[in-house]
Amino acid sequence: MFEDKRNGLEVAVIGMSVRFPGSRNYREFWDNLKNGVESIDFYSEDELLEAGVPAEKINSAGFVDVKGGRVKSRDSFDYTFFRLHPS
């Protein structure tokens, strides 16, 4: 006979919502992943030099020139919940 192994801690996922740079929902996010879409912004070398970053640092291995990722519909983000300032 089938043995019931439930312990009362089981979870059922009944919905999913995500918001990532370059996508408004999980379908767009998945499409971006499948299609190799880059959703992160990078600084140009000129921007970094203007900001005072030394050229030798820019060209060094391991230097990360990521500007960030922008989420669409920023106005719906709950800044106070995460104790952030909407800058």
XYZ file of C-alpha atoms in Angstrom:
87
model
C 0.000 0.000 0.000
C 1.104 3.601 -0.579
C 2.795 5.121 2.463
C 1.899 8.755 3.248
C 5.174 10.598 3.946
C 3.726 14.086 4.484
C 4.946 15.922 7.568
C 2.829 19.092 7.544
C 5.622 21.269 6.144
C 4.778 20.778 2.466
C 4.523 23.861 0.271
C 2.479 24.403 -2.866
C 3.519 27.162 -5.270
C 0.308 28.716 -6.546
C 1.693 31.817 -8.189
C 4.914 33.424 -9.240
C 5.950 36.988 -9.827
C 9.401 38.334 -10.598
C 10.878 41.585 -11.702
C 14.339 41.642 -13.200
C 16.189 44.189 -15.310
C 14.990 43.994 -18.889
C 11.854 42.020 -18.085
C 8.489 42.756 -16.528
C 7.558 39.176 -15.678
C 8.937 35.654 -15.554
C 8.064 34.949 -19.191
C 10.124 37.908 -20.440
C 12.916 36.964 -18.022
C 12.951 33.387 -19.327
C 12.922 34.600 -22.946
C 15.889 36.859 -22.173
C 17.781 33.943 -20.639
C 17.030 31.655 -23.579
C 18.007 34.301 -26.126
C 21.146 35.549 -24.359
C 19.774 39.059 -23.852
C 22.102 41.188 -21.688
C 19.976 43.190 -19.259
C 22.767 44.848 -17.305
C 24.180 48.271 -18.185
C 27.938 48.768 -18.340
C 30.049 51.922 -18.043
C 32.025 52.919 -21.085
C 35.768 53.396 -20.686
C 35.283 57.147 -21.183
C 32.693 57.288 -18.388
C 35.043 55.455 -16.044
C 37.977 57.709 -16.914
C 35.786 60.807 -16.400
C 34.807 59.446 -12.994
C 38.482 59.226 -12.067
C 39.041 55.493 -12.361
C 42.678 54.911 -13.350
C 43.176 53.296 -16.779
C 45.346 50.533 -15.287
C 42.483 49.568 -12.978
C 39.942 49.572 -15.835
C 42.142 47.220 -17.853
C 43.013 44.921 -14.942
C 41.678 41.396 -14.691
C 38.645 41.162 -12.485
C 37.574 44.789 -12.862
C 33.776 44.985 -12.983
C 32.411 47.875 -15.007
C 28.735 47.251 -14.255
C 26.523 50.282 -14.023
C 23.556 48.268 -12.855
C 20.294 46.853 -14.000
C 17.215 48.969 -14.379
C 13.852 47.540 -13.484
C 10.854 48.700 -15.499
C 7.977 50.267 -13.548
C 10.181 51.556 -10.749
C 7.192 53.436 -9.378
C 5.637 50.158 -8.189
C 8.700 49.122 -6.131
C 8.185 49.194 -2.358
C 11.197 51.289 -1.339
C 10.112 51.708 2.286
C 9.754 47.955 2.799
C 13.391 47.475 1.798
C 14.452 50.660 3.627
C 15.780 52.217 0.420
C 15.556 55.706 -1.013
C 14.083 56.047 -4.527
C 17.070 57.675 -6.201
